[in-house]
PDB file of C-alpha atoms in Angstrom:
ATOM      1  CA  MET A   1       0.082   0.265   0.272  1.00  0.00           C
ATOM      2  CA  TYR A   2       3.193   2.189   0.155  1.00  0.00           C
ATOM      3  CA  PRO A   3       2.572   4.523  -2.919  1.00  0.00           C
ATOM      4  CA  PHE A   4       6.476   5.842  -3.595  1.00  0.00           C
ATOM      5  CA  GLY A   5       7.175   2.127  -4.780  1.00  0.00           C
ATOM      6  CA  LYS A   6      10.680   0.638  -3.409  1.00  0.00           C
ATOM      7  CA  GLY A   7      14.193   1.096  -3.536  1.00  0.00           C
ATOM      8  CA  PHE A   8      15.177   4.776  -3.553  1.00  0.00           C
ATOM      9  CA  ALA A   9      11.865   5.696  -4.634  1.00  0.00           C
ATOM     10  CA  ARG A  10      10.815   4.702  -0.764  1.00  0.00           C
ATOM     11  CA  TYR A  11      13.115   7.784   0.377  1.00  0.00           C
ATOM     12  CA  LEU A  12      11.200  10.025  -2.143  1.00  0.00           C
ATOM     13  CA  PRO A  13       9.115  11.914   0.479  1.00  0.00           C
ATOM     14  CA  PHE A  14      11.791  12.492   3.097  1.00  0.00           C
ATOM     15  CA  LEU A  15      14.197  14.184   0.103  1.00  0.00           C
ATOM     16  CA  LEU A  16      10.503  16.416  -1.030  1.00  0.00           C
ATOM     17  CA  LEU A  17      10.365  17.388   3.043  1.00  0.00           C
ATOM     18  CA  LEU A  18      14.334  18.956   3.147  1.00  0.00           C
ATOM     19  CA  ILE A  19      13.125  21.993   0.968  1.00  0.00           C
ATOM     20  CA  PRO A  20      10.822  22.799   3.932  1.00  0.00           C
ATOM     21  CA  VAL A  21      12.422  21.671   6.980  1.00  0.00           C
ATOM     22  CA  ALA A  22      15.969  23.574   5.678  1.00  0.00           C
ATOM     23  CA  LEU A  23      13.610  26.484   5.248  1.00  0.00           C
ATOM     24  CA  TYR A  24      12.566  26.477   8.322  1.00  0.00           C
ATOM     25  CA  VAL A  25      15.521  25.741  10.475  1.00  0.00           C
ATOM     26  CA  ILE A  26      17.330  28.471   8.693  1.00  0.00           C
ATOM     27  CA  PHE A  27      14.458  31.145   9.164  1.00  0.00           C
ATOM     28  CA  TYR A  28      12.550  30.148  12.514  1.00  0.00           C
ATOM     29  CA  PHE A  29      14.591  27.182  14.474  1.00  0.00           C
ATOM     30  CA  GLY A  30      18.001  28.767  14.125  1.00  0.00           C
ATOM     31  CA  PRO A  31      17.003  32.481  14.755  1.00  0.00           C
ATOM     32  CA  SER A  32      15.443  31.497  17.575  1.00  0.00           C
ATOM     33  CA  MET A  33      17.719  29.305  19.206  1.00  0.00           C
ATOM     34  CA  LEU A  34      19.984  32.357  18.670  1.00  0.00           C
ATOM     35  CA  THR A  35      17.856  34.742  20.225  1.00  0.00           C
ATOM     36  CA  VAL A  36      18.226  32.857  23.194  1.00  0.00           C
ATOM     37  CA  ILE A  37      21.974  32.315  23.419  1.00  0.00           C
ATOM     38  CA  TYR A  38      22.357  36.080  22.177  1.00  0.00           C
ATOM     39  CA  SER A  39      19.950  36.958  25.500  1.00  0.00           C
ATOM     40  CA  PHE A  40      22.993  35.340  27.847  1.00  0.00           C
ATOM     41  CA  THR A  41      25.452  37.689  25.841  1.00  0.00           C
ATOM     42  CA  ASP A  42      27.148  41.180  25.544  1.00  0.00           C
ATOM     43  CA  VAL A  43      26.770  40.669  21.569  1.00  0.00           C
ATOM     44  CA  LYS A  44      26.720  44.279  19.705  1.00  0.00           C
ATOM     45  CA  ASN A  45      25.231  45.041  16.304  1.00  0.00           C
ATOM     46  CA  VAL A  46      28.312  45.370  14.879  1.00  0.00           C
ATOM     47  CA  PRO A  47      30.723  43.010  12.183  1.00  0.00           C
ATOM     48  CA  GLY A  48      33.811  41.321  14.246  1.00  0.00           C
ATOM     49  CA  SER A  49      32.912  42.942  17.859  1.00  0.00           C
ATOM     50  CA  PRO A  50      33.895  40.970  20.582  1.00  0.00           C
ATOM     51  CA  VAL A  51      31.434  38.910  22.394  1.00  0.00           C
ATOM     52  CA  HIS A  52      31.101  37.951  26.030  1.00  0.00           C
ATOM     53  CA  PHE A  53      29.758  35.535  28.123  1.00  0.00           C
ATOM     54  CA  VAL A  54      27.605  37.675  30.558  1.00  0.00           C
ATOM     55  CA  GLY A  55      25.193  35.220  32.179  1.00  0.00           C
ATOM     56  CA  LEU A  56      21.734  36.234  33.642  1.00  0.00           C
ATOM     57  CA  ASP A  57      22.727  40.214  33.478  1.00  0.00           C
ATOM     58  CA  ASN A  58      20.837  40.882  30.763  1.00  0.00           C
ATOM     59  CA  TYR A  59      17.650  39.528  32.422  1.00  0.00           C
ATOM     60  CA  TYR A  60      18.739  41.447  35.340  1.00  0.00           C
ATOM     61  CA  ASP A  61      18.896  44.779  33.654  1.00  0.00           C
ATOM     62  CA  LEU A  62      15.678  44.169  32.057  1.00  0.00           C
ATOM     63  CA  PHE A  63      13.828  44.391  35.247  1.00  0.00           C
ATOM     64  CA  PHE A  64      16.281  46.218  38.543  1.00  0.00           C
ATOM     65  CA  SER A  65      18.219  48.987  36.723  1.00  0.00           C
ATOM     66  CA  GLY A  66      17.562  52.291  36.192  1.00  0.00           C
ATOM     67  CA  ASN A  67      15.056  52.433  33.210  1.00  0.00           C
ATOM     68  CA  SER A  68      13.489  49.376  34.668  1.00  0.00           C
ATOM     69  CA  GLY A  69      10.397  50.996  35.771  1.00  0.00           C
ATOM     70  CA  GLU A  70       9.181  50.989  31.670  1.00  0.00           C
ATOM     71  CA  ARG A  71       9.748  47.833  31.281  1.00  0.00           C
ATOM     72  CA  TRP A  72       7.648  47.168  33.949  1.00  0.00           C
ATOM     73  CA  ARG A  73       4.902  49.381  32.296  1.00  0.00           C
ATOM     74  CA  SER A  74       5.407  47.958  28.961  1.00  0.00           C
ATOM     75  CA  ILE A  75       4.735  44.131  30.694  1.00  0.00           C
ATOM     76  CA  ALA A  76       1.737  45.814  32.756  1.00  0.00           C
ATOM     77  CA  ASN A  77       0.132  47.709  28.970  1.00  0.00           C
ATOM     78  CA  THR A  78       0.947  43.972  26.988  1.00  0.00           C
ATOM     79  CA  LEU A  79      -1.080  42.232  29.827  1.00  0.00           C
ATOM     80  CA  ILE A  80      -3.724  44.487  29.777  1.00  0.00           C
ATOM     81  CA  PHE A  81      -3.720  44.750  26.384  1.00  0.00           C
ATOM     82  CA  MET A  82      -3.997  41.113  25.665  1.00  0.00           C
ATOM     83  CA  LEU A  83      -6.763  40.556  28.410  1.00  0.00           C
ATOM     84  CA  VAL A  84      -9.049  43.183  26.984  1.00  0.00           C
ATOM     85  CA  VAL A  85      -8.478  42.325  23.361  1.00  0.00           C
ATOM     86  CA  THR A  86      -8.813  38.771  23.800  1.00  0.00           C
ATOM     87  CA  ILE A  87     -12.253  39.326  25.774  1.00  0.00           C
ATOM     88  CA  VAL A  88     -13.838  42.103  23.581  1.00  0.00           C
ATOM     89  CA  GLN A  89     -12.869  40.493  20.471  1.00  0.00           C
ATOM     90  CA  ASN A  90     -13.668  37.151  20.833  1.00  0.00           C
ATOM     91  CA  GLY A  91     -17.128  38.400  22.614  1.00  0.00           C
ATOM     92  CA  VAL A  92     -18.240  41.066  19.834  1.00  0.00           C
ATOM     93  CA  ALA A  93     -16.728  38.515  17.071  1.00  0.00           C
ATOM     94  CA  LEU A  94     -19.396  35.823  18.664  1.00  0.00           C
ATOM     95  CA  PHE A  95     -22.240  37.784  18.950  1.00  0.00           C
ATOM     96  CA  VAL A  96     -21.832  38.914  15.270  1.00  0.00           C
ATOM     97  CA  ALA A  97     -21.328  35.301  14.407  1.00  0.00           C
ATOM     98  CA  VAL A  98     -24.671  33.851  15.724  1.00  0.00           C
ATOM     99  CA  LEU A  99     -26.249  37.165  14.388  1.00  0.00           C
ATOM    100  CA  ILE A 100     -25.185  36.369  10.828  1.00  0.00           C
ATOM    101  CA  ASN A 101     -25.456  32.431  11.254  1.00  0.00           C
ATOM    102  CA  GLN A 102     -29.367  33.550  11.693  1.00  0.00           C
ATOM    103  CA  ARG A 103     -29.684  33.405   7.654  1.00  0.00           C
ATOM    104  CA  LEU A 104     -30.899  37.373   7.718  1.00  0.00           C
ATOM    105  CA  ARG A 105     -30.598  39.077   4.024  1.00  0.00           C
ATOM    106  CA  GLY A 106     -27.326  40.080   2.643  1.00  0.00           C
ATOM    107  CA  ASP A 107     -25.258  37.878   5.112  1.00  0.00           C
ATOM    108  CA  TYR A 108     -22.866  37.465   2.556  1.00  0.00           C
ATOM    109  CA  PHE A 109     -22.656  40.974   2.687  1.00  0.00           C
ATOM    110  CA  TYR A 110     -21.891  41.800   6.494  1.00  0.00           C
ATOM    111  CA  ARG A 111     -19.728  39.180   6.035  1.00  0.00           C
ATOM    112  CA  ALA A 112     -17.578  40.956   3.642  1.00  0.00           C
ATOM    113  CA  VAL A 113     -17.832  44.113   5.667  1.00  0.00           C
ATOM    114  CA  PHE A 114     -17.008  42.598   8.791  1.00  0.00           C
ATOM    115  CA  PHE A 115     -13.505  40.720   7.408  1.00  0.00           C
ATOM    116  CA  LEU A 116     -12.868  43.979   5.430  1.00  0.00           C
ATOM    117  CA  PRO A 117     -10.265  45.695   8.257  1.00  0.00           C
ATOM    118  CA  VAL A 118      -8.158  41.953   8.239  1.00  0.00           C
ATOM    119  CA  VAL A 119      -7.182  42.543   4.693  1.00  0.00           C
ATOM    120  CA  LEU A 120      -6.587  46.759   4.607  1.00  0.00           C
ATOM    121  CA  GLY A 121      -3.142  46.476   6.335  1.00  0.00           C
ATOM    122  CA  VAL A 122      -2.046  48.276   9.350  1.00  0.00           C
ATOM    123  CA  ALA A 123      -0.768  51.316   7.040  1.00  0.00           C
ATOM    124  CA  VAL A 124      -3.978  51.558   6.165  1.00  0.00           C
ATOM    125  CA  VAL A 125      -5.829  51.100   9.491  1.00  0.00           C
ATOM    126  CA  ALA A 126      -3.333  53.722  10.940  1.00  0.00           C
ATOM    127  CA  LEU A 127      -3.838  56.434   8.398  1.00  0.00           C
ATOM    128  CA  ILE A 128      -7.586  55.555   8.252  1.00  0.00           C
ATOM    129  CA  TRP A 129      -8.323  55.846  12.196  1.00  0.00           C
ATOM    130  CA  GLY A 130      -5.438  58.936  12.243  1.00  0.00           C
ATOM    131  CA  MET A 131      -7.850  61.269   9.974  1.00  0.00           C
ATOM    132  CA  MET A 132     -11.062  59.806  11.884  1.00  0.00           C
ATOM    133  CA  PHE A 133      -9.193  60.364  15.315  1.00  0.00           C
ATOM    134  CA  ASP A 134      -7.578  63.989  14.482  1.00  0.00           C
ATOM    135  CA  PRO A 135      -7.623  66.332  17.412  1.00  0.00           C
ATOM    136  CA  LEU A 136      -8.843  69.480  15.133  1.00  0.00           C
ATOM    137  CA  SER A 137     -11.116  68.350  12.311  1.00  0.00           C
ATOM    138  CA  GLY A 138     -11.838  64.979  12.987  1.00  0.00           C
ATOM    139  CA  PRO A 139     -15.233  63.401  12.325  1.00  0.00           C
ATOM    140  CA  VAL A 140     -15.065  61.448  15.800  1.00  0.00           C
ATOM    141  CA  ASN A 141     -13.673  65.052  17.578  1.00  0.00           C
ATOM    142  CA  MET A 142     -16.624  66.639  16.125  1.00  0.00           C
ATOM    143  CA  LEU A 143     -19.330  64.113  17.101  1.00  0.00           C
ATOM    144  CA  TYR A 144     -17.627  64.323  20.907  1.00  0.00           C
ATOM    145  CA  GLY A 145     -18.252  67.750  20.784  1.00  0.00           C
ATOM    146  CA  TRP A 146     -21.484  67.778  19.690  1.00  0.00           C
ATOM    147  CA  LEU A 147     -22.826  64.985  22.238  1.00  0.00           C
ATOM    148  CA  PHE A 148     -20.815  65.297  25.347  1.00  0.00           C
ATOM    149  CA  GLY A 149     -19.402  68.628  25.132  1.00  0.00           C
ATOM    150  CA  TYR A 150     -15.537  67.923  24.688  1.00  0.00           C
ATOM    151  CA  LYS A 151     -12.835  66.726  22.452  1.00  0.00           C
ATOM    152  CA  ASP A 152     -10.646  64.308  23.114  1.00  0.00           C
ATOM    153  CA  MET A 153      -6.347  64.055  21.444  1.00  0.00           C
ATOM    154  CA  PHE A 154      -6.728  60.762  20.312  1.00  0.00           C
ATOM    155  CA  PHE A 155      -3.880  59.036  19.830  1.00  0.00           C
ATOM    156  CA  SER A 156      -1.757  62.263  22.028  1.00  0.00           C
ATOM    157  CA  SER A 157      -3.664  61.662  24.750  1.00  0.00           C
ATOM    158  CA  PHE A 158      -1.444  60.422  27.603  1.00  0.00           C
ATOM    159  CA  THR A 159      -5.158  59.164  29.434  1.00  0.00           C
ATOM    160  CA  HIS A 160      -6.844  57.581  26.398  1.00  0.00           C
ATOM    161  CA  ALA A 161      -3.501  56.882  23.784  1.00  0.00           C
ATOM    162  CA  PHE A 162      -3.624  53.142  24.776  1.00  0.00           C
ATOM    163  CA  GLY A 163      -7.707  52.512  25.232  1.00  0.00           C
ATOM    164  CA  TYR A 164      -7.965  53.869  21.333  1.00  0.00           C
ATOM    165  CA  ILE A 165      -5.201  51.738  19.874  1.00  0.00           C
ATOM    166  CA  ILE A 166      -7.233  48.956  22.043  1.00  0.00           C
ATOM    167  CA  PHE A 167      -9.466  49.672  20.020  1.00  0.00           C
ATOM    168  CA  VAL A 168      -7.916  49.891  16.463  1.00  0.00           C
ATOM    169  CA  GLN A 169      -6.931  46.274  17.179  1.00  0.00           C
ATOM    170  CA  ILE A 170     -10.260  44.871  18.142  1.00  0.00           C
ATOM    171  CA  TRP A 171     -12.005  46.220  14.995  1.00  0.00           C
ATOM    172  CA  MET A 172      -9.282  45.048  12.648  1.00  0.00           C
ATOM    173  CA  TYR A 173      -8.834  41.603  13.696  1.00  0.00           C
ATOM    174  CA  MET A 174     -12.422  40.813  15.186  1.00  0.00           C
ATOM    175  CA  GLY A 175     -13.864  39.920  11.441  1.00  0.00           C
ATOM    176  CA  TYR A 176     -11.183  37.767  11.455  1.00  0.00           C
ATOM    177  CA  SER A 177     -12.388  35.681  14.942  1.00  0.00           C
ATOM    178  CA  MET A 178     -15.913  36.072  13.360  1.00  0.00           C
ATOM    179  CA  LEU A 179     -14.991  34.000  10.531  1.00  0.00           C
ATOM    180  CA  ILE A 180     -13.787  31.254  12.961  1.00  0.00           C
ATOM    181  CA  PHE A 181     -16.869  31.091  14.941  1.00  0.00           C
ATOM    182  CA  LEU A 182     -19.241  31.098  11.950  1.00  0.00           C
ATOM    183  CA  ALA A 183     -17.462  28.252  10.684  1.00  0.00           C
ATOM    184  CA  GLY A 184     -17.777  26.698  14.069  1.00  0.00           C
ATOM    185  CA  LEU A 185     -21.659  27.330  13.872  1.00  0.00           C
ATOM    186  CA  GLN A 186     -22.576  25.789  10.802  1.00  0.00           C
ATOM    187  CA  THR A 187     -21.198  22.144  11.736  1.00  0.00           C
ATOM    188  CA  VAL A 188     -23.600  22.576  14.773  1.00  0.00           C
ATOM    189  CA  PRO A 189     -26.249  20.004  13.863  1.00  0.00           C
ATOM    190  CA  LYS A 190     -29.932  21.657  13.306  1.00  0.00           C
ATOM    191  CA  ASP A 191     -31.505  18.635  14.533  1.00  0.00           C
ATOM    192  CA  LEU A 192     -29.962  19.674  17.915  1.00  0.00           C
ATOM    193  CA  TYR A 193     -31.770  23.133  18.202  1.00  0.00           C
ATOM    194  CA  GLU A 194     -35.092  21.074  16.963  1.00  0.00           C
ATOM    195  CA  ALA A 195     -35.386  18.364  19.440  1.00  0.00           C
ATOM    196  CA  GLY A 196     -34.456  21.144  22.513  1.00  0.00           C
ATOM    197  CA  TYR A 197     -36.970  23.767  20.967  1.00  0.00           C
ATOM    198  CA  ILE A 198     -39.528  20.734  21.842  1.00  0.00           C
ATOM    199  CA  ASP A 199     -38.138  19.906  25.472  1.00  0.00           C
ATOM    200  CA  GLY A 200     -39.150  23.848  25.162  1.00  0.00           C
ATOM    201  CA  THR A 201     -35.593  25.354  25.955  1.00  0.00           C
ATOM    202  CA  SER A 202     -35.416  29.273  25.170  1.00  0.00           C
ATOM    203  CA  LYS A 203     -32.804  30.414  22.846  1.00  0.00           C
ATOM    204  CA  TRP A 204     -30.348  31.714  25.738  1.00  0.00           C
ATOM    205  CA  GLN A 205     -30.917  28.056  27.093  1.00  0.00           C
ATOM    206  CA  SER A 206     -30.338  26.437  23.566  1.00  0.00           C
ATOM    207  CA  PHE A 207     -26.953  28.762  23.196  1.00  0.00           C
ATOM    208  CA  ARG A 208     -25.565  27.666  26.439  1.00  0.00           C
ATOM    209  CA  HIS A 209     -26.103  23.722  26.580  1.00  0.00           C
ATOM    210  CA  ILE A 210     -25.778  23.427  22.783  1.00  0.00           C
ATOM    211  CA  THR A 211     -24.304  26.142  20.550  1.00  0.00           C
ATOM    212  CA  PHE A 212     -21.603  27.041  23.036  1.00  0.00           C
ATOM    213  CA  PRO A 213     -20.280  23.454  23.841  1.00  0.00           C
ATOM    214  CA  LEU A 214     -20.305  22.340  20.285  1.00  0.00           C
ATOM    215  CA  ILE A 215     -17.966  25.273  18.865  1.00  0.00           C
ATOM    216  CA  SER A 216     -15.669  25.492  22.028  1.00  0.00           C
ATOM    217  CA  PRO A 217     -13.319  23.919  19.506  1.00  0.00           C
ATOM    218  CA  SER A 218     -13.616  27.192  17.145  1.00  0.00           C
ATOM    219  CA  PHE A 219     -13.374  29.243  20.550  1.00  0.00           C
ATOM    220  CA  THR A 220     -10.387  27.723  21.615  1.00  0.00           C
ATOM    221  CA  VAL A 221      -8.366  28.497  18.414  1.00  0.00           C
ATOM    222  CA  ASN A 222      -9.998  32.462  18.723  1.00  0.00           C
ATOM    223  CA  MET A 223      -8.428  32.645  21.710  1.00  0.00           C
ATOM    224  CA  LEU A 224      -4.896  31.032  21.159  1.00  0.00           C
ATOM    225  CA  LEU A 225      -4.574  33.334  17.939  1.00  0.00           C
ATOM    226  CA  SER A 226      -5.838  36.575  19.935  1.00  0.00           C
ATOM    227  CA  ILE A 227      -3.842  35.715  23.204  1.00  0.00           C
ATOM    228  CA  ILE A 228       0.079  35.476  20.439  1.00  0.00           C
ATOM    229  CA  GLY A 229      -1.333  38.106  18.065  1.00  0.00           C
ATOM    230  CA  ALA A 230      -1.832  40.546  21.527  1.00  0.00           C
ATOM    231  CA  MET A 231       1.158  39.715  22.984  1.00  0.00           C
ATOM    232  CA  SER A 232       3.380  40.308  19.972  1.00  0.00           C
ATOM    233  CA  THR A 233       1.755  43.184  18.025  1.00  0.00           C
ATOM    234  CA  PHE A 234       3.671  46.172  17.884  1.00  0.00           C
ATOM    235  CA  ASP A 235       2.578  47.777  14.242  1.00  0.00           C
ATOM    236  CA  ILE A 236      -0.043  49.353  15.073  1.00  0.00           C
ATOM    237  CA  ILE A 237       1.690  50.865  17.930  1.00  0.00           C
ATOM    238  CA  LEU A 238       4.094  51.679  15.502  1.00  0.00           C
ATOM    239  CA  ALA A 239       1.956  53.213  12.831  1.00  0.00           C
ATOM    240  CA  THR A 240      -0.032  55.624  15.380  1.00  0.00           C
ATOM    241  CA  THR A 241       1.964  56.616  18.626  1.00  0.00           C
ATOM    242  CA  ASP A 242       5.569  55.242  17.753  1.00  0.00           C
ATOM    243  CA  GLY A 243       5.506  54.212  21.727  1.00  0.00           C
ATOM    244  CA  ARG A 244       4.478  57.329  22.732  1.00  0.00           C
ATOM    245  CA  PHE A 245       1.666  58.407  25.656  1.00  0.00           C
ATOM    246  CA  ASN A 246       2.041  55.272  27.645  1.00  0.00           C
ATOM    247  CA  THR A 247       1.370  52.673  24.972  1.00  0.00           C
ATOM    248  CA  ARG A 248       4.624  50.719  25.155  1.00  0.00           C
ATOM    249  CA  THR A 249       4.283  47.623  24.972  1.00  0.00           C
ATOM    250  CA  MET A 250       7.186  44.530  25.554  1.00  0.00           C
ATOM    251  CA  ALA A 251       6.702  43.679  21.657  1.00  0.00           C
ATOM    252  CA  TYR A 252       7.482  47.942  20.824  1.00  0.00           C
ATOM    253  CA  ASP A 253       9.973  47.358  23.198  1.00  0.00           C
ATOM    254  CA  VAL A 254      11.971  44.564  21.447  1.00  0.00           C
ATOM    255  CA  TYR A 255      11.247  46.518  18.181  1.00  0.00           C
ATOM    256  CA  LYS A 256      13.145  49.494  19.273  1.00  0.00           C
ATOM    257  CA  GLU A 257      15.701  48.767  21.261  1.00  0.00           C
ATOM    258  CA  THR A 258      16.253  46.280  18.648  1.00  0.00           C
ATOM    259  CA  PHE A 259      16.469  48.150  15.340  1.00  0.00           C
ATOM    260  CA  ARG A 260      15.956  51.992  16.889  1.00  0.00           C
ATOM    261  CA  GLY A 261      18.057  51.449  20.243  1.00  0.00           C
ATOM    262  CA  SER A 262      21.534  51.073  20.800  1.00  0.00           C
ATOM    263  CA  LEU A 263      23.849  48.857  19.306  1.00  0.00           C
ATOM    264  CA  GLU A 264      23.363  45.995  22.041  1.00  0.00           C
ATOM    265  CA  MET A 265      21.813  42.767  21.045  1.00  0.00           C
ATOM    266  CA  GLY A 266      21.771  40.813  24.107  1.00  0.00           C
ATOM    267  CA  LEU A 267      19.128  43.239  26.186  1.00  0.00           C
ATOM    268  CA  PRO A 268      16.413  42.817  23.491  1.00  0.00           C
ATOM    269  CA  SER A 269      17.380  39.130  23.313  1.00  0.00           C
ATOM    270  CA  ALA A 270      16.775  38.577  26.412  1.00  0.00           C
ATOM    271  CA  LEU A 271      13.245  40.306  26.380  1.00  0.00           C
ATOM    272  CA  SER A 272      12.426  38.593  23.235  1.00  0.00           C
ATOM    273  CA  VAL A 273      12.491  35.432  25.836  1.00  0.00           C
ATOM    274  CA  ILE A 274      10.839  36.795  28.535  1.00  0.00           C
ATOM    275  CA  GLN A 275       7.925  37.569  25.661  1.00  0.00           C
ATOM    276  CA  PHE A 276       7.819  34.404  24.142  1.00  0.00           C
ATOM    277  CA  LEU A 277       7.939  32.596  27.900  1.00  0.00           C
ATOM    278  CA  MET A 278       4.583  34.779  29.232  1.00  0.00           C
ATOM    279  CA  ILE A 279       3.100  34.302  26.157  1.00  0.00           C
ATOM    280  CA  LEU A 280       3.789  30.365  26.240  1.00  0.00           C
ATOM    281  CA  ALA A 281       2.051  30.223  29.764  1.00  0.00           C
ATOM    282  CA  PHE A 282      -0.677  32.371  28.338  1.00  0.00           C
ATOM    283  CA  VAL A 283      -1.423  29.984  25.908  1.00  0.00           C
ATOM    284  CA  VAL A 284      -0.658  26.327  27.998  1.00  0.00           C
ATOM    285  CA  PHE A 285      -3.661  27.672  30.410  1.00  0.00           C
ATOM    286  CA  ALA A 286      -6.175  28.926  28.162  1.00  0.00           C
ATOM    287  CA  VAL A 287      -5.925  25.413  25.888  1.00  0.00           C
ATOM    288  CA  LYS A 288      -5.901  23.695  29.378  1.00  0.00           C
ATOM    289  CA  GLN A 289      -9.440  25.221  30.576  1.00  0.00           C
ATOM    290  CA  MET A 290     -10.294  25.308  27.247  1.00  0.00           C
ATOM    291  CA  ARG A 291      -9.954  21.711  26.454  1.00  0.00           C
ATOM    292  CA  LYS A 292     -12.000  20.762  29.435  1.00  0.00           C
ATOM    293  CA  ARG A 293     -15.260  22.650  27.877  1.00  0.00           C
ATOM    294  CA  GLU A 294     -14.948  20.893  24.215  1.00  0.00           C
ATOM    295  CA  VAL A 295     -17.273  18.043  23.620  1.00  0.00           C
ATOM    296  CA  GLU A 296     -17.978  15.493  20.732  1.00  0.00           C
ATOM    297  CA  TYR A 297     -20.914  14.960  18.283  1.00  0.00           C
TER     298      TYR A 297
END
């Protein structure tokens, strides 16, 4: 039954896998391991410069050096960003997916509208909301003045800029989560709802005891994508505030220290390792909790 024959042909699948494995090792696994190694050294972004092993000095400097307060604020911002984006984005996406799944007229149009921000790109999204949130002539500020009698600085506000970035992040990627939920909803057998209707269940009871347990795999996928995406986000911050006004996150700090900071590579490498470990911890916890709720039918 082996489809590749005998002799040398038996090794053809392994030969075909050599190229993708080599690409994975060269462009992903290799740099990841080098990042871990660099985090224990004083390597500099200067060709030919000497490299010395410094142990945990880079990790110590991250949290106990003179500017460690900024690191702690970045970690706090990252956790807040991840929690709010994960909860709100998936909640709104699930609500919209349930509505569209009711076979409304023009449901394909609504899918396209909600998914459109995903394909726009970060630069376009930042430009759109930069004009919408313009402090002088933006339509949102005009609406604020008309409804509430005050105006905001939006992306230039020290107290509100981070909240607006969270809003833009949710607006941009909610459609992606919605499609995953919608795919899960369309796999739920209709006869289960009919049986529940005969037994006298309400719509909320049907959603709680039929819909939600059966779409738990979709919920798990969305949770993982939201956690990983939110904790790795730096592009929307770079395009809107460039890290000013208390909007820095760990991912932004890694970018700034690597490409726009000093020539030291050990410190951003250590921060990258810590960021990876935090993402791994949250992902493992989320998967463990969500797997308990998944059911088979």
